[in-house]
Amino acid sequence: MRRIFLFAGYDNNMKVQDYVVYMVKKLAQLGDVYYLANGKMPSDELFKIAPYTRRLYTKEHSLRDFGSWHFLIKEIGWEKQAGYDEVIFCNDSVYGPFFDLRQIFSQMERRGYDFWSMTSDYTYKYHLHRYFMVFTKDVVKNSKFQAFWDNIKNCANLQNCEYELSELLAEQGFVGNSYIRSYKQSNVLQESSKLLSEYPVPFVKIKSFLPKNEYTAGSGFGLKCKIRLHTDYNTALINRHIATGHYPQTLGQRLVSFSGV
């Protein structure tokens, strides 16, 4: 199975964080990684992931993840992408992977989906979450799919192009789903008390460790403990990213990070 990963990166401080190096290294074990940093990323930062990528780009734009993927698609070309069995769109808004993704890919391949993601929800309308979306060769060759990406600037809401994309593919007769399915309207990534224990997610949102948002996991202590209990992931990668990113933290979150949990 040949796979290509289109990785959309962004960092306020124009650094390739350690958790991103870990993620890219793990993805490179599964396929070819093409990385685009949104902004003016210094070359010495890009060198951190150079051993694990086929090509690196840095380009400043205002079109968020979908704009980065649009740029990578244009650089790589549809013909080359169609030569892979699967094309994966991913970003650095999550920590992980916590598990061997080979098992997840094998399981989803057996299910026979044309496109899939790690998680999904239908709080507004059913859609696959954009931080990790997988498309088979048949989808990549579809003219409507290609037109969607070629004309991404016309997307009704660049924040939520994932709504339009999931709907478009369903209209084309493709069958999609997510690895983690809760059959509820709620977003499972926002249910921090159930992550890893009830929902074996391979990624969690960075927002889970930041205050005052729908993903916040309190101080983050419980979620980090579950990551340590259920996985081999080094939670120091989370602590270092939060510290170097100068993210706002509550007193409880600062104490947890300071304690090294």
Short mmCIF file of C-alpha atoms in Angstrom, two decimals:
data_model
loop_
_atom_site.label_atom_id
_atom_site.label_comp_id
_atom_site.label_asym_id
_atom_site.label_seq_id
_atom_site.Cartn_x
_atom_site.Cartn_y
_atom_site.Cartn_z
CA MET A 1 0.00 0.00 0.00
CA ARG A 2 1.56 3.28 -1.16
CA ARG A 3 0.57 6.36 0.81
CA ILE A 4 1.33 10.05 0.56
CA PHE A 5 0.83 12.45 3.47
CA LEU A 6 0.13 16.14 2.86
CA PHE A 7 1.02 17.81 6.14
CA ALA A 8 -0.20 21.35 6.93
CA GLY A 9 2.00 22.93 9.59
CA TYR A 10 1.70 26.16 11.51
CA ASP A 11 3.42 27.60 14.58
CA ASN A 12 3.09 31.09 16.04
CA ASN A 13 6.81 31.21 16.77
CA MET A 14 7.85 29.72 13.44
CA LYS A 15 9.35 26.62 15.02
CA VAL A 16 8.96 22.94 14.19
CA GLN A 17 8.01 21.71 17.64
CA ASP A 18 9.26 18.41 19.04
CA TYR A 19 5.78 16.86 18.99
CA VAL A 20 5.62 17.63 15.25
CA VAL A 21 9.01 16.00 14.65
CA TYR A 22 7.71 12.89 16.43
CA MET A 23 4.48 12.88 14.41
CA VAL A 24 6.19 13.36 11.06
CA LYS A 25 8.71 10.63 11.89
CA LYS A 26 5.88 8.19 12.63
CA LEU A 27 4.01 9.12 9.44
CA ALA A 28 7.17 8.66 7.38
CA GLN A 29 7.18 5.00 8.42
CA LEU A 30 3.89 4.61 6.53
CA GLY A 31 4.45 6.67 3.40
CA ASP A 32 5.89 9.77 1.73
CA VAL A 33 5.46 13.01 3.68
CA TYR A 34 5.20 16.42 2.02
CA TYR A 35 5.22 19.27 4.54
CA LEU A 36 4.14 22.90 4.18
CA ALA A 37 4.67 25.46 6.93
CA ASN A 38 2.22 28.35 6.76
CA GLY A 39 4.55 31.29 7.35
CA LYS A 40 8.22 32.08 6.97
CA MET A 41 9.71 29.02 8.66
CA PRO A 42 13.53 29.27 9.04
CA SER A 43 15.52 26.60 7.24
CA ASP A 44 17.20 25.42 10.45
CA GLU A 45 13.74 24.58 11.83
CA LEU A 46 12.75 22.71 8.68
CA PHE A 47 15.96 20.69 8.92
CA LYS A 48 14.49 19.02 12.02
CA ILE A 49 12.07 17.05 9.86
CA ALA A 50 14.08 16.94 6.63
CA PRO A 51 15.16 13.29 7.19
CA TYR A 52 11.50 12.21 7.32
CA THR A 53 10.03 14.18 4.41
CA ARG A 54 10.17 13.99 0.64
CA ARG A 55 9.77 17.73 0.19
CA LEU A 56 9.51 20.78 2.46
CA TYR A 57 7.81 24.08 1.71
CA THR A 58 7.24 27.31 3.58
CA LYS A 59 4.63 29.75 2.32
CA GLU A 60 2.70 32.48 4.10
CA HIS A 61 -1.02 32.55 3.30
CA SER A 62 -4.40 33.24 4.96
CA LEU A 63 -6.30 30.13 3.85
CA ARG A 64 -5.59 27.92 6.89
CA ASP A 65 -5.18 24.14 6.53
CA PHE A 66 -7.18 23.87 3.33
CA GLY A 67 -5.01 26.53 1.74
CA SER A 68 -1.87 24.60 2.67
CA TRP A 69 -3.28 21.40 1.20
CA HIS A 70 -4.33 23.32 -1.92
CA PHE A 71 -0.75 24.54 -2.34
CA LEU A 72 0.73 21.06 -1.83
CA ILE A 73 -1.71 19.55 -4.31
CA LYS A 74 -0.65 22.08 -6.94
CA GLU A 75 3.05 21.45 -6.29
CA ILE A 76 2.76 17.66 -6.37
CA GLY A 77 0.15 17.40 -9.14
CA TRP A 78 -2.91 15.19 -9.45
CA GLU A 79 -1.21 12.64 -11.69
CA LYS A 80 1.51 11.90 -9.15
CA GLN A 81 -1.00 11.67 -6.30
CA ALA A 82 -3.14 9.25 -8.31
CA GLY A 83 -0.12 6.94 -8.34
CA TYR A 84 -0.60 6.33 -4.61
CA ASP A 85 -3.20 4.02 -3.12
CA GLU A 86 -4.14 6.55 -0.45
CA VAL A 87 -3.69 10.29 0.00
CA ILE A 88 -3.78 11.57 3.59
CA PHE A 89 -4.38 15.18 4.59
CA CYS A 90 -3.19 15.96 8.11
CA ASN A 91 -2.09 18.85 10.32
CA ASP A 92 -0.32 19.66 13.59
CA SER A 93 -3.38 20.65 15.66
CA VAL A 94 -3.15 17.37 17.57
CA TYR A 95 -0.71 15.40 19.71
CA GLY A 96 0.07 11.82 18.77
CA PRO A 97 -0.01 9.27 17.34
CA PHE A 98 -0.40 7.24 20.50
CA PHE A 99 -0.66 3.87 18.72
CA ASP A 100 0.77 2.13 15.70
CA LEU A 101 -1.24 3.59 12.83
CA ARG A 102 -0.60 0.52 10.68
CA GLN A 103 -3.27 -1.37 12.59
CA ILE A 104 -5.77 1.44 12.11
CA PHE A 105 -5.06 1.66 8.37
CA SER A 106 -5.43 -2.11 8.02
CA GLN A 107 -8.72 -2.08 9.89
CA MET A 108 -10.15 0.76 7.81
CA GLU A 109 -8.96 -0.90 4.60
CA ARG A 110 -10.90 -4.04 5.55
CA ARG A 111 -14.01 -1.93 6.08
CA GLY A 112 -13.74 -0.85 2.46
CA TYR A 113 -14.33 2.89 2.82
CA ASP A 114 -13.54 5.28 -0.01
CA PHE A 115 -12.63 8.03 2.43
CA TRP A 116 -12.32 8.21 6.19
CA SER A 117 -10.97 10.14 9.14
CA MET A 118 -9.93 9.37 12.70
CA THR A 119 -13.00 11.06 14.21
CA SER A 120 -16.18 12.75 13.04
CA ASP A 121 -19.36 14.38 14.33
CA TYR A 122 -22.64 15.86 13.18
CA THR A 123 -23.17 18.75 15.56
CA TYR A 124 -24.09 20.76 12.45
CA LYS A 125 -24.05 18.18 9.67
CA TYR A 126 -22.14 14.93 9.43
CA HIS A 127 -18.52 15.54 8.50
CA LEU A 128 -15.10 13.99 8.89
CA HIS A 129 -12.59 15.92 11.01
CA ARG A 130 -9.91 17.52 8.93
CA TYR A 131 -6.85 16.94 11.14
CA PHE A 132 -6.46 13.45 9.59
CA MET A 133 -8.44 12.59 6.44
CA VAL A 134 -7.73 9.63 4.16
CA PHE A 135 -8.83 9.32 0.50
CA THR A 136 -8.45 6.33 -1.79
CA LYS A 137 -7.14 6.51 -5.34
CA ASP A 138 -10.69 6.41 -6.77
CA VAL A 139 -11.61 9.54 -4.83
CA VAL A 140 -8.41 11.34 -5.83
CA LYS A 141 -9.14 10.68 -9.51
CA ASN A 142 -12.70 12.04 -9.22
CA SER A 143 -13.18 15.27 -11.18
CA LYS A 144 -15.50 16.83 -8.57
CA PHE A 145 -12.96 16.12 -5.81
CA GLN A 146 -10.20 17.72 -7.86
CA ALA A 147 -12.38 20.72 -8.71
CA PHE A 148 -13.10 21.23 -5.00
CA TRP A 149 -9.39 21.58 -4.25
CA ASP A 150 -8.56 23.54 -7.38
CA ASN A 151 -11.19 26.13 -6.40
CA ILE A 152 -10.71 26.09 -2.63
CA LYS A 153 -10.89 29.89 -2.41
CA ASN A 154 -14.56 29.62 -3.31
CA CYS A 155 -15.30 27.45 -0.27
CA ALA A 156 -18.15 28.98 1.72
CA ASN A 157 -16.14 28.88 4.95
CA LEU A 158 -12.46 27.98 4.95
CA GLN A 159 -12.75 27.08 8.62
CA ASN A 160 -15.35 24.43 7.78
CA CYS A 161 -14.55 23.24 4.27
CA GLU A 162 -14.69 19.79 5.85
CA TYR A 163 -18.50 20.16 5.90
CA GLU A 164 -18.61 20.77 2.16
CA LEU A 165 -16.05 18.08 1.32
CA SER A 166 -17.81 15.27 3.19
CA GLU A 167 -21.12 16.21 1.59
CA LEU A 168 -19.62 16.44 -1.91
CA LEU A 169 -18.07 12.98 -1.71
CA ALA A 170 -21.31 11.45 -0.45
CA GLU A 171 -23.14 13.02 -3.40
CA GLN A 172 -20.57 11.39 -5.72
CA GLY A 173 -21.53 8.00 -4.33
CA PHE A 174 -18.42 7.49 -2.20
CA VAL A 175 -18.78 5.85 1.19
CA GLY A 176 -16.98 7.38 4.14
CA ASN A 177 -16.81 7.02 7.89
CA SER A 178 -14.46 7.52 10.82
CA TYR A 179 -12.28 5.17 12.82
CA ILE A 180 -13.83 6.29 16.12
CA ARG A 181 -17.63 6.31 15.94
CA SER A 182 -19.87 7.36 18.82
CA TYR A 183 -23.22 7.56 16.97
CA LYS A 184 -23.92 10.79 18.84
CA GLN A 185 -24.01 14.39 17.69
CA SER A 186 -21.21 15.34 20.07
CA ASN A 187 -17.55 15.49 19.12
CA VAL A 188 -15.77 12.66 20.98
CA LEU A 189 -12.57 14.71 21.19
CA GLN A 190 -14.45 17.09 23.47
CA GLU A 191 -15.28 14.25 25.90
CA SER A 192 -11.92 14.23 27.66
CA SER A 193 -13.06 11.87 30.44
CA LYS A 194 -13.74 9.14 27.86
CA LEU A 195 -10.69 9.56 25.64
CA LEU A 196 -8.32 6.56 25.47
CA SER A 197 -10.39 4.59 27.99
CA GLU A 198 -13.72 4.43 26.14
CA TYR A 199 -12.62 5.98 22.84
CA PRO A 200 -9.17 4.64 21.77
CA VAL A 201 -8.23 7.78 19.86
CA PRO A 202 -4.75 7.93 18.32
CA PHE A 203 -4.68 11.73 18.62
CA VAL A 204 -5.99 14.42 20.99
CA LYS A 205 -6.42 18.10 20.25
CA ILE A 206 -3.87 20.61 21.49
CA LYS A 207 -6.87 22.63 22.65
CA SER A 208 -7.52 19.95 25.27
CA PHE A 209 -4.65 21.42 27.29
CA LEU A 210 -5.59 25.07 26.86
CA PRO A 211 -8.15 26.99 28.96
CA LYS A 212 -11.63 28.17 28.08
CA ASN A 213 -12.57 26.21 24.97
CA GLU A 214 -14.83 23.30 24.07
CA TYR A 215 -11.96 20.77 24.18
CA THR A 216 -10.44 21.75 27.55
CA ALA A 217 -9.66 18.79 29.80
CA GLY A 218 -9.49 20.79 33.04
CA SER A 219 -5.88 20.93 34.22
CA GLY A 220 -5.03 18.18 31.72
CA PHE A 221 -3.70 16.02 34.55
CA GLY A 222 -6.22 13.21 34.05
CA LEU A 223 -5.79 13.09 30.28
CA LYS A 224 -1.99 13.04 30.51
CA CYS A 225 -2.19 10.22 33.05
CA LYS A 226 -4.35 8.20 30.66
CA ILE A 227 -1.91 8.86 27.83
CA ARG A 228 0.86 7.48 30.03
CA LEU A 229 -1.26 4.55 31.21
CA HIS A 230 -2.58 3.44 27.83
CA THR A 231 0.26 4.45 25.48
CA ASP A 232 4.03 4.85 25.17
CA TYR A 233 3.72 8.50 24.12
CA ASN A 234 6.09 10.87 25.91
CA THR A 235 3.91 13.56 27.54
CA ALA A 236 7.02 15.74 27.90
CA LEU A 237 6.41 16.59 24.23
CA ILE A 238 3.12 18.16 25.27
CA ASN A 239 4.68 20.06 28.18
CA ARG A 240 7.51 21.43 26.03
CA HIS A 241 5.13 22.59 23.33
CA ILE A 242 2.83 24.37 25.78
CA ALA A 243 5.80 26.01 27.50
CA THR A 244 7.60 27.16 24.35
CA GLY A 245 4.38 28.26 22.67
CA HIS A 246 3.56 30.66 25.52
CA TYR A 247 -0.05 29.52 25.50
CA PRO A 248 -2.41 30.92 28.14
CA GLN A 249 -2.72 28.54 31.08
CA THR A 250 -4.84 28.37 34.20
CA LEU A 251 -3.08 28.01 37.55
CA GLY A 252 -3.98 24.31 37.64
CA GLN A 253 -2.57 23.74 34.17
CA ARG A 254 0.66 25.57 35.04
CA LEU A 255 1.08 23.47 38.18
CA VAL A 256 0.57 20.25 36.22
CA SER A 257 3.08 21.28 33.57
CA PHE A 258 5.56 22.40 36.22
CA SER A 259 5.27 19.04 37.98
CA GLY A 260 6.29 17.32 34.74
CA VAL A 261 3.10 15.29 34.33
#
